[in-house]
XYZ file of C-alpha atoms in Angstrom:
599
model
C 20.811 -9.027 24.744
C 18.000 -6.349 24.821
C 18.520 -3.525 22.870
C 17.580 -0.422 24.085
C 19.591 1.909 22.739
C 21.145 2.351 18.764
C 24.649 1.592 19.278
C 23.388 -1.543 20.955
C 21.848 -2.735 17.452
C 25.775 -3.265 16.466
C 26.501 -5.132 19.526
C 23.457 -7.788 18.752
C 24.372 -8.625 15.328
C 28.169 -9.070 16.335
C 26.938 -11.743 19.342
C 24.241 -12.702 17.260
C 25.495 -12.891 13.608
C 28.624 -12.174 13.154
C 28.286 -11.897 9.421
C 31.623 -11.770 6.742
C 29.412 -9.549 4.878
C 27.395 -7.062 7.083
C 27.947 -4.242 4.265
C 28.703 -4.489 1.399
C 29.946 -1.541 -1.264
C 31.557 -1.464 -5.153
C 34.975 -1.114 -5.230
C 37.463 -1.080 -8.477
C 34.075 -2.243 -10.488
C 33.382 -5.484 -7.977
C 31.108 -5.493 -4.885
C 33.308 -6.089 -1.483
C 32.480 -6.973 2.221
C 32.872 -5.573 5.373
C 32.220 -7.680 8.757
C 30.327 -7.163 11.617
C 33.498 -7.375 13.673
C 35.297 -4.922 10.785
C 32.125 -2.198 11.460
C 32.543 -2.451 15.101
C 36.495 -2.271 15.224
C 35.964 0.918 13.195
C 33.209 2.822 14.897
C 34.924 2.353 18.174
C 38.111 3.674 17.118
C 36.220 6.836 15.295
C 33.848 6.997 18.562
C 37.150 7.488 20.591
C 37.997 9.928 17.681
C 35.285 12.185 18.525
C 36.068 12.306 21.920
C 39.141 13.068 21.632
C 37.691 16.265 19.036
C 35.688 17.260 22.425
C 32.556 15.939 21.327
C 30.191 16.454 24.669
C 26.831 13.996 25.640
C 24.343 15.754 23.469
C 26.729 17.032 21.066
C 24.742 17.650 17.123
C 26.680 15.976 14.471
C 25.882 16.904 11.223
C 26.142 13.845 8.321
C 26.448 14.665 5.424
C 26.992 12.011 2.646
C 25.544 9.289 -0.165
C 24.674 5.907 0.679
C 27.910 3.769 1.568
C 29.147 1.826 4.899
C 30.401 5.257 5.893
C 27.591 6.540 6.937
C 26.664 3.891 8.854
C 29.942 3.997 10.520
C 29.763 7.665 11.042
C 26.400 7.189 12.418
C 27.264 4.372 15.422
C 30.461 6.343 16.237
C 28.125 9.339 16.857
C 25.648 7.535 18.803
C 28.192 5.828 20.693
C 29.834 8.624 21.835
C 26.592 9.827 23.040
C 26.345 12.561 20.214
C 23.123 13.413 18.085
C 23.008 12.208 14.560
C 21.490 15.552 12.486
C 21.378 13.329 8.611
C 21.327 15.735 5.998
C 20.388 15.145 1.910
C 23.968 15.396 -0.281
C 21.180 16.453 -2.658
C 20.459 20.048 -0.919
C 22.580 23.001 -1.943
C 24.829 25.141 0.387
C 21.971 27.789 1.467
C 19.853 24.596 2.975
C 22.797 23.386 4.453
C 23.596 25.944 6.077
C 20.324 26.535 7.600
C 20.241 22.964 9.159
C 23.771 23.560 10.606
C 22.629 27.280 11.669
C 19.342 25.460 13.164
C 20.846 22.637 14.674
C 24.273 24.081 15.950
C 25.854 21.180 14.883
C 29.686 21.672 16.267
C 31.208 18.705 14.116
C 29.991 17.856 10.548
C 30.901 14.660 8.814
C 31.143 15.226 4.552
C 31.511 12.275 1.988
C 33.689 13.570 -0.931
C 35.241 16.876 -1.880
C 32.633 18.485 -3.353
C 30.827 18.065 -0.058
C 33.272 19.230 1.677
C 33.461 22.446 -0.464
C 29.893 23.279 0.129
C 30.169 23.080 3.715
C 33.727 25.534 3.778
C 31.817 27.760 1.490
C 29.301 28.738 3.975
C 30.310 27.701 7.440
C 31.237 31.337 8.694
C 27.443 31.334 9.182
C 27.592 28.408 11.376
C 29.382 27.184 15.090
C 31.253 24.459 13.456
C 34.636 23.429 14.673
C 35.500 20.368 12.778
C 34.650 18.938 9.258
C 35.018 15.169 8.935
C 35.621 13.764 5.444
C 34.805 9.971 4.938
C 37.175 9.901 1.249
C 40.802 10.449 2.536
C 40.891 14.239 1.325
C 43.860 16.289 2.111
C 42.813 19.904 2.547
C 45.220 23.145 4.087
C 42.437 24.012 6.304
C 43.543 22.154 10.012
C 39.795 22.066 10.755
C 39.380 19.277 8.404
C 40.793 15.522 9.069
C 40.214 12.739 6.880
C 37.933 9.811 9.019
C 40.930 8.069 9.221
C 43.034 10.799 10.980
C 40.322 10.783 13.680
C 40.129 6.934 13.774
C 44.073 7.483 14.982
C 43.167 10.003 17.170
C 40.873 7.591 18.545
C 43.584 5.157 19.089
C 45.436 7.285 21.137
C 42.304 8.148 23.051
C 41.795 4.720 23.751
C 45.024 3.682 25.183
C 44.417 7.058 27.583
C 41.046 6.246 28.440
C 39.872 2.627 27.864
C 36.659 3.028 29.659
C 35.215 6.448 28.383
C 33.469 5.098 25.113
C 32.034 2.232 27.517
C 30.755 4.544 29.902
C 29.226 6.945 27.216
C 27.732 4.283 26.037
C 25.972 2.626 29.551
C 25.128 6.391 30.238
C 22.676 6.784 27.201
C 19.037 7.119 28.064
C 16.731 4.938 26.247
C 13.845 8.141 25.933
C 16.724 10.913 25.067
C 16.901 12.431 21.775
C 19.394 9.964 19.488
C 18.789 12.112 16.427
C 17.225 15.274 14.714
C 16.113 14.473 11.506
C 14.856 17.628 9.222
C 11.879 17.497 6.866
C 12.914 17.010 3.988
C 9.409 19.549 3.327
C 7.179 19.985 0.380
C 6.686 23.839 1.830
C 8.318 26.103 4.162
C 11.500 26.076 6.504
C 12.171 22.117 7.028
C 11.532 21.045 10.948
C 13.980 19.489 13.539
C 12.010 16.585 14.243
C 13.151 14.680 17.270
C 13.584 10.989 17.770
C 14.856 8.837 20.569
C 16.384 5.614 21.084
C 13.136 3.752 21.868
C 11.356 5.965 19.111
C 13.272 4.437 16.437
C 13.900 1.186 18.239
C 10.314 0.640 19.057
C 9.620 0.896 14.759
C 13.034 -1.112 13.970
C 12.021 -4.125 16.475
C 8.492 -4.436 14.744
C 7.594 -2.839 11.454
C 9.671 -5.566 9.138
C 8.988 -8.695 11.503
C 5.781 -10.333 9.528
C 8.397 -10.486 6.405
C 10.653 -12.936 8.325
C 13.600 -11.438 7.426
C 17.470 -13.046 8.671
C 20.936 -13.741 8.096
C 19.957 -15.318 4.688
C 18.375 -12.374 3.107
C 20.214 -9.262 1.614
C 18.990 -6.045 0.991
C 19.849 -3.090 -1.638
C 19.525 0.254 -0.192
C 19.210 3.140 -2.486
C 16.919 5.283 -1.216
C 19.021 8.093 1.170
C 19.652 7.343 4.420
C 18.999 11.079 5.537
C 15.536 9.844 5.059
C 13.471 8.094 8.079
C 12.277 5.125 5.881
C 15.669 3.759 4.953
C 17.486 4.660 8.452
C 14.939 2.922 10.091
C 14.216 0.121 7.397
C 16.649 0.080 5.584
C 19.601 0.089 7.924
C 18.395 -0.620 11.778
C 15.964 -2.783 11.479
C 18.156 -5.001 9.016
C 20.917 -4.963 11.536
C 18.704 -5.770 14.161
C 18.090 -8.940 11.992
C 21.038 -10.291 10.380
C 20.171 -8.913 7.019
C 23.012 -7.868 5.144
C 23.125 -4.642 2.591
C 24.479 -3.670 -0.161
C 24.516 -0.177 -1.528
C 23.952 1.179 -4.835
C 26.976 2.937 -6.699
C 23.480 5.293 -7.427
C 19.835 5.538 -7.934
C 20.416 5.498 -11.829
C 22.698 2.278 -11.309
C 20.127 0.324 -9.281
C 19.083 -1.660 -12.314
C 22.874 -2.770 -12.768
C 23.130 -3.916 -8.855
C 20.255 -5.954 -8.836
C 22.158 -8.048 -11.255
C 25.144 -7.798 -9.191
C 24.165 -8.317 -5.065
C 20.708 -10.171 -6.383
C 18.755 -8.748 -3.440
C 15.973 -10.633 -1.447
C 13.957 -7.748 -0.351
C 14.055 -4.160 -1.836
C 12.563 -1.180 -0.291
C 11.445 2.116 -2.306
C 9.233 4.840 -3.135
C 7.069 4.337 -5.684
C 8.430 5.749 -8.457
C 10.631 2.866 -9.364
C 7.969 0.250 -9.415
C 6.287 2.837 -11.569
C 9.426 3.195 -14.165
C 9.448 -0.845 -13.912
C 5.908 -1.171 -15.193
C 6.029 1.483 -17.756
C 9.234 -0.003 -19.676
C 7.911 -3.667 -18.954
C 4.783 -2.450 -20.941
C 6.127 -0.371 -23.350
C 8.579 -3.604 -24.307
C 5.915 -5.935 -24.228
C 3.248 -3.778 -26.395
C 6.545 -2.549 -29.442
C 6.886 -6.680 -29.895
C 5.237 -8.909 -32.012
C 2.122 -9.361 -32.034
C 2.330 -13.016 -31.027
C 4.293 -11.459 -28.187
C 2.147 -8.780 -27.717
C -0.761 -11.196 -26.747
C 1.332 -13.489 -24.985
C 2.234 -11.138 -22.527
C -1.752 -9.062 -22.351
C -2.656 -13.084 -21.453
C 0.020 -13.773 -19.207
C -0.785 -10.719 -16.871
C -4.447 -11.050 -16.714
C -3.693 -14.791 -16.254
C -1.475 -13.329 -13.176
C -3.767 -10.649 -11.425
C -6.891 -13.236 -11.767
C -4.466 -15.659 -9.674
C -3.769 -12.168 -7.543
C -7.464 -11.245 -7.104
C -8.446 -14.795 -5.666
C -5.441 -15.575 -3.787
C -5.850 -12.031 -2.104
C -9.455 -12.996 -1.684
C -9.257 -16.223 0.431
C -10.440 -18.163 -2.254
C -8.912 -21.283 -4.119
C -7.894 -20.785 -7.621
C -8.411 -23.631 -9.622
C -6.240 -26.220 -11.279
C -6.566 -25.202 -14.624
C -6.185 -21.245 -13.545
C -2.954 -22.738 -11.543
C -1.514 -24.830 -14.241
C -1.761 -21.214 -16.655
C -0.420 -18.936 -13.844
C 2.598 -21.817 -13.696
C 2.937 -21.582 -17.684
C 2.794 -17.503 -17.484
C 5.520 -17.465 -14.906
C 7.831 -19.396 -17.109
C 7.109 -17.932 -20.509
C 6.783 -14.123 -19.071
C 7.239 -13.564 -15.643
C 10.465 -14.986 -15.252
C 12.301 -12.517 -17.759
C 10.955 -9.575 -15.495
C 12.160 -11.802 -11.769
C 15.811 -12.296 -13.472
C 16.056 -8.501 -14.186
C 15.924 -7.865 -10.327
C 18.275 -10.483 -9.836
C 15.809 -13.641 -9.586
C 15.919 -13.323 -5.658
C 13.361 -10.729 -4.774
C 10.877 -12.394 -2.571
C 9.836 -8.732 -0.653
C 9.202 -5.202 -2.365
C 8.425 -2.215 0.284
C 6.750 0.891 -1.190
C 6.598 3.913 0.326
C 6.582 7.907 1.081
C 3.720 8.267 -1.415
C 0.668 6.224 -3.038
C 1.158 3.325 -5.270
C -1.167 2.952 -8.296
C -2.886 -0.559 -7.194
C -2.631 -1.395 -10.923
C 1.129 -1.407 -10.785
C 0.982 -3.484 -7.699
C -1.627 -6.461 -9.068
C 1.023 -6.203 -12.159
C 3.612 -6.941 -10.112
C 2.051 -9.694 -7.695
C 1.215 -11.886 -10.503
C 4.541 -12.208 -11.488
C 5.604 -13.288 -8.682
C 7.250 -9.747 -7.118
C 4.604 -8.820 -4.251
C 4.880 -5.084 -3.273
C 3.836 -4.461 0.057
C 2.773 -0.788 0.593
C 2.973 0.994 3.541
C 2.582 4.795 5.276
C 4.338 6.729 7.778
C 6.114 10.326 8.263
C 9.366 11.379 9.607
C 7.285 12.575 12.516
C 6.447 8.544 13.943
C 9.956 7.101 13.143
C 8.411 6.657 10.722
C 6.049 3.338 9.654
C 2.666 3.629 11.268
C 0.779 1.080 8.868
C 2.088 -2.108 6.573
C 0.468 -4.635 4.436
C 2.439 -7.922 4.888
C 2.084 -12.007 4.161
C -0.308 -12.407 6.882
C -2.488 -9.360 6.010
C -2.490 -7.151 2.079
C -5.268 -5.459 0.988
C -4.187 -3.669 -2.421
C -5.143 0.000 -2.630
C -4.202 0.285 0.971
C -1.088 0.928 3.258
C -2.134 -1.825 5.578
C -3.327 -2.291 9.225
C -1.289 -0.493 11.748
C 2.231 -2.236 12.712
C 1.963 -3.679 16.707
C 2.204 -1.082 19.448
C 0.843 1.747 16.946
C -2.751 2.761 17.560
C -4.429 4.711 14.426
C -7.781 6.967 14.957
C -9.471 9.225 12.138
C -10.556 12.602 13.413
C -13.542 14.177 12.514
C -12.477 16.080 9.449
C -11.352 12.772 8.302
C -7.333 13.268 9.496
C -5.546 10.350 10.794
C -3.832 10.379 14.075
C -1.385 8.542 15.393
C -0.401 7.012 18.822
C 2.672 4.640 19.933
C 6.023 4.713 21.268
C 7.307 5.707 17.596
C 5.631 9.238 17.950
C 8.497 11.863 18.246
C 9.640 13.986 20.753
C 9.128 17.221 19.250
C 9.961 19.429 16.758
C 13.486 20.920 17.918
C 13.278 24.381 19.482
C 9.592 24.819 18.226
C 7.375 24.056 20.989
C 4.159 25.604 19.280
C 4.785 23.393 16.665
C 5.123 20.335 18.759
C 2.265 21.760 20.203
C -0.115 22.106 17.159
C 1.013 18.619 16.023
C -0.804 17.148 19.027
C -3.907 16.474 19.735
C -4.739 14.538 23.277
C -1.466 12.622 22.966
C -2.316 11.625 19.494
C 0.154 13.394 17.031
C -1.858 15.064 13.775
C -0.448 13.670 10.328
C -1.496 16.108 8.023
C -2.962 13.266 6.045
C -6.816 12.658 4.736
C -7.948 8.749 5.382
C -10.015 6.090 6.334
C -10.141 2.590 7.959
C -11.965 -0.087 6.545
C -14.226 -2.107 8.145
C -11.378 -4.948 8.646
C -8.806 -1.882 9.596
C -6.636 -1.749 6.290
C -5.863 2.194 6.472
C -6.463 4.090 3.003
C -4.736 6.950 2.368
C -6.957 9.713 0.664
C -4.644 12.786 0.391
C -2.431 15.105 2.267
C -4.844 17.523 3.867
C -2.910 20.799 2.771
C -2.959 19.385 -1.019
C -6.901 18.734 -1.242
C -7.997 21.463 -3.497
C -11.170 23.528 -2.825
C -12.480 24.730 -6.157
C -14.360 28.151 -6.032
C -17.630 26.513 -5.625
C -16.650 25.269 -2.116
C -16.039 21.296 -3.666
C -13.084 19.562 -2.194
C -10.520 17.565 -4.685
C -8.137 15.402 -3.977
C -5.473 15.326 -6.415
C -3.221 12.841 -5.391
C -5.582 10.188 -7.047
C -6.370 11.523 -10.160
C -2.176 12.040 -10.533
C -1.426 8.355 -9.825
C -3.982 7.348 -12.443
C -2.324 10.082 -15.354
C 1.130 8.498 -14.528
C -0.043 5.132 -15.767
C 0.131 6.347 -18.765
C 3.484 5.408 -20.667
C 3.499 8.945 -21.655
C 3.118 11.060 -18.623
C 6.413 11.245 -16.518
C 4.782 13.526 -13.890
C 0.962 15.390 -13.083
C 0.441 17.784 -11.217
C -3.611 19.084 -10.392
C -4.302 22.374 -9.626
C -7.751 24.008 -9.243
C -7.452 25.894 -6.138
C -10.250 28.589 -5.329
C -10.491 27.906 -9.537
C -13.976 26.926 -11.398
C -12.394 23.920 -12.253
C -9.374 21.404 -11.975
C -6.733 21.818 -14.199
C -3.142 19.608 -14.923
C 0.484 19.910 -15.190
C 1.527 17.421 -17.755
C 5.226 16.465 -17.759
C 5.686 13.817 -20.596
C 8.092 10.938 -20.845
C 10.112 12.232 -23.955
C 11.905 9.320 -24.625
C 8.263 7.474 -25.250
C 6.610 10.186 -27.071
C 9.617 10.408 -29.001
C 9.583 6.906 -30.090
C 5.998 7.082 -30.125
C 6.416 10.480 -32.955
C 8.802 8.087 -34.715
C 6.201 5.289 -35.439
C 3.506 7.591 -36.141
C 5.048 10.153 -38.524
C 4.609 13.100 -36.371
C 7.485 15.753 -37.444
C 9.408 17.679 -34.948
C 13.212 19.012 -34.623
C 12.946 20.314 -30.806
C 10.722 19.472 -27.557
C 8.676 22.273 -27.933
C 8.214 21.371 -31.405
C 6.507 18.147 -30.575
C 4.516 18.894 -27.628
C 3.118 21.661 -29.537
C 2.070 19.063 -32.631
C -2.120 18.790 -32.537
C -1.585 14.988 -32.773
C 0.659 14.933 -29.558
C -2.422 17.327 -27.737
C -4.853 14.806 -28.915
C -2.404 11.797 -27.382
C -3.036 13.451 -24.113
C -6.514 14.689 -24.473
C -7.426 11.228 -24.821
C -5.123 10.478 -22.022
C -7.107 12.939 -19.352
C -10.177 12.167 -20.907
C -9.528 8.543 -20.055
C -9.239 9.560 -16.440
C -12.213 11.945 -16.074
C -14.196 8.635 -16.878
C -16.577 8.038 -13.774
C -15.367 11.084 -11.858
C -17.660 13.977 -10.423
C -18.547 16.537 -12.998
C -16.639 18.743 -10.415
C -13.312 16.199 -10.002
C -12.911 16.193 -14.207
C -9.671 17.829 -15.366
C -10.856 20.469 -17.897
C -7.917 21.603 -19.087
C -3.899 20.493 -18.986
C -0.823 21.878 -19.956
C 2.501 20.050 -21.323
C 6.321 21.108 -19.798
C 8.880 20.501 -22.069
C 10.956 20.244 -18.665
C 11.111 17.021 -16.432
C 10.955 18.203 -12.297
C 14.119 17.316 -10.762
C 15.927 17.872 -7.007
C 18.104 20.388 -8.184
C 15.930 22.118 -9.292
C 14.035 22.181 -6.167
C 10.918 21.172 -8.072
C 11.089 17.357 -5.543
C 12.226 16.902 -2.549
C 14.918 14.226 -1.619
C 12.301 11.358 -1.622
C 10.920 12.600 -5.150
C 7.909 13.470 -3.936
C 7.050 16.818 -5.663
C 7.052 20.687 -4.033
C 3.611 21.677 -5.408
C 3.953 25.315 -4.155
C 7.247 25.334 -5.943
C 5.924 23.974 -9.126
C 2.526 26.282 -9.001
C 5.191 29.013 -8.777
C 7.386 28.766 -11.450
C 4.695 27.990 -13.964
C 2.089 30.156 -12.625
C 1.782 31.876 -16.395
C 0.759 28.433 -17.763
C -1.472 28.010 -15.043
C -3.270 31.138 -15.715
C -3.413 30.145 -19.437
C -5.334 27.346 -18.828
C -8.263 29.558 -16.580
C -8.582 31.790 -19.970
C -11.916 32.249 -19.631
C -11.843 32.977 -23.703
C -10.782 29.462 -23.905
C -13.879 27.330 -24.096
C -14.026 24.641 -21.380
């Protein structure tokens, strides 16, 4: 069949697959199944359920919930009863929620367990909601709230009233009308309705994973939230659309432990795990022996020279070959059989990968392929993939998207995955075009064979007092390769000079203060030590080598304090709120601008 519209994606794989294990979820300690069949039994009989709540065409439907086959149920009963999907983070606290409720006059909202649910009572008198959904089977005094299985037995009764209604919700959907509003997850400001339809999403789902080859024998882990564009779309349609079954994580910090378990075949993420991979792979490798220790330095530049040429077009030779073969079996293979020995596809994306990770992780045998989109274009606009990587890009653009760099160097984008609008801001929508090409916000170029690279976000570059631009996402990447740096963050804005928010990885300085002799009873203690500020003086000084007098970072400053989400320091997809940050530590920002301070 041809699948035009979301709720169709479920009826392919049923008449297509018909997988035992379409989903897959820990129960009691062990991993369990659901069917295709199972999912589509259910999201009927819940789709019913919300029309029998009064759920109207164009109806918002606020999720809100973790990773598990509930939200994917949730999600097709929604669409299938011709409401809106409005996905929002588990991760945001009651004031946020409220606004997107508020914003989106969502009239039904679906919760996962109880403490959801409490955040959502706490401040819906704010709000136009008339029912509260809760996936767990929560009993609650409030008549407002039903358990999802309370409204899959409404649905039953609904059904034996009106067998067609669901059916003719379902024919009535329009291919180019809004399916969901999804709300920037935002690095500043008041997050954004952004708009998608049907053929939006549909247009990225069909197209953005098909070079990988992916079907009914692959299976997928999906950690990364599904309130985010990369994994709905990725992560969830487009793996429906092709067979692929999924497991979910119990949690992000348990994804290590499920690899074991499901023993995925592709993986998507943002960076930051490949970048926790590498740095305990290295620090391992470099506290062994030293016949170890040179083992595995020989093993990876026997691996990245195999990389470079293969990459290249060019033949690597038998003797190269018969080491790469040896290096995969006495090194590689321990690092494969952590992920579960399957992996044959990593996806990075939502922010820059360090192109050192990714040779790392290509020569042994677990090729990233990095990509780039926004929220805004459903979202991939560009991919690398087995017919075409270039590393230190995000790839050529995926078919049917067009890419263009505007004077000042922005990229633009163009395709049928470009969204409607932003949701009852028509300026907005407005600014964000230009000439039917929407404006990304980001700094780029294409090369000369079209492989888009990513310079910066355009509001981040930072324009030092003497009128030079910066851009600091670079310089950042490059810091975090240290074992020691957990997070950077450059400032320098109308400043003389760049500067650097240092958060360290504790656990390795610790351990790194153990082996050494430095002496220290508290955090503060030890980041304070002149041998620590010498660590990472060498560190930045180390990066400064071959930048522009004017790109060097002068001066940085350690936090004893790791960013986090609840703190509000990163946003859902861990990339970091720089206006936040620059806020709360504006005194040790200033410090570091003493002008009595030489330079």
């Amino acid at each position: 069949m041809d699948v035009c519209t979301l709720p169709q994606l479920l009826t392919h794989a049923v008449q297509n697959y018909d997988r035992p294990d379409a989903l897959k979820f820990k129960r009691d300690g062990a991993y369990v199944d659901i069917s295709t069949r199972q999912l589509q039994r259910e999201v009927e009989s819940v789709g019913f359920g919300l029309l029998a709540l009064g759920l109207q065409p164009g109806d918002r439907v606020a999720l809100l919930s973790e990773n598990r086959p509930g939200w994917v149920l949730a999600d097709l009963a929604i669409l299938s009863a011709a409401g809106l999907t409005v996905p929002i983070y588990p991760t945001l606290v009651g004031e946020q929620v409220q606004y997107i409720l508020q914003d989106s006059e969502a009239r039904i909202c679906v919760v996962s367990t109880r403490e959801q649910l409490e955040k959502v009572l706490a401040i819906r008198g704010g709000t136009r909601l008339q029912h509260v959904i809760t996936l767990d089977p929560l009993h609650h005094d409030d008549p407002s709230v039903q358990s999802l299985k309370q409204v899959s037995a409404l649905g039953e009764k609904k059904r034996d009233e009106s067998p067609a209604l669901l059916r003719e919700r379902l024919d009535a959907l329009d291919p180019h009308g809004v399916a969901t509003i999804l709300y920037t997850s935002g690095t500043t400001g008041r997050p954004k309705g952004v708009m998608l339809s049907h053929e939006n999403i549909l247009s990225n789902a069909k197209s953005a994973l098909v070079p990988f080859g992916l079907g009914p024998s692959d299976l997928a882990l999906s950690f990364l939230p599904l309130s985010h564009s990369f994994e709905r779309t990725c992560g969830y349609y487009a793996l429906l659309h092709a067979g692929v079954s999924i497991a979910y994580a119990e949690s992000v910090e348990a994804v290590a432990q499920n690899m074991l378990e499901v023993r995925p075949t592709i993986v998507m993420s943002v960076p930051r795990l490949y970048e926790k991979m590498y740095a305990r792979v290295m620090d391992a490798a470099l506290a062994g022996s030293p016949v170890k220790k040179r083992l595995f330095v020989w093993a990876k530049d026997v691996g990245e020279r195999v990389v470079d040429l293969r990459l290249a077009g060019k033949p690597v030779g038998r003797a190269l070959a018969a080491q790469h073969a040896l290096a995969s079996r006495l090194v590689f293979s321990k690092l494969r059989a952590r992920t579960g020995g399957r992996v044959r596809i990593f996806i990075s994306g939502s922010a820059p990968l360090s192109p050192k990770i990714a040779r790392f992780f290509w020569g042994a045998g677990l090729p990233i392929y990095e990509g780039y989109g926004l929220t805004e274009t459903s979202p991939v606009v560009t991919c690398n993939s087995p017919q075409a990587v270039r590393l230190g890009t995000v790839g050529k653009p995926i078919p049917g998207v067009e890419v263009r760099i505007a004077e000042d160097g922005e990229i633009l984008v163009k395709g049928p995955n470009v969204m409607l609008g932003y949701y009852r801001l028509p300026e907005e929508t407005a600014n964000a075009m230009a000439d039917g090409w929407f404006r990304t916000g980001d700094i780029g170029h294409l090369d000369k064979d079209g492989f888009l690279l990513i310079t910066d976000r355009k509001k981040d570059l930072i324009k030092t007092s003497g009128g030079k631009y910066i851009a600091p996402q670079p310089i950042e990447t490059r810091l975090k390769l240290s074992k020691f740096v957990s997070q950077a963050v450059v400032v320098g804005n109308r400043r003389k000079y760049a500067c650097v928010l240092l958060v360290p990885n504790l656990e390795n300085l610790r351990k790194h203060a153990d082996r050494t002799g430095i002496p220290f009873t508290d955090n503060t203690g030890l980041l304070g030590h002149p041998q620590v500020r010498r660590l990472y003086e060498e560190i930045v000084d180390e990066v400064n080598v071959g930048a522009a007098h004017f790109e060097s970072v002068k001066r940085f400053s350690l936090l004893a304090q790791d960013f986090s989400i609840e703190s509000g320091e990163l946003t859902p997809t861990l990339k970091v709120k720089r206006s936040v940050v620059e806020n709360r530590y504006a005194e040790e920002i200033d410090a570091m601008y003493d002008e009595r301070l030489p330079v």
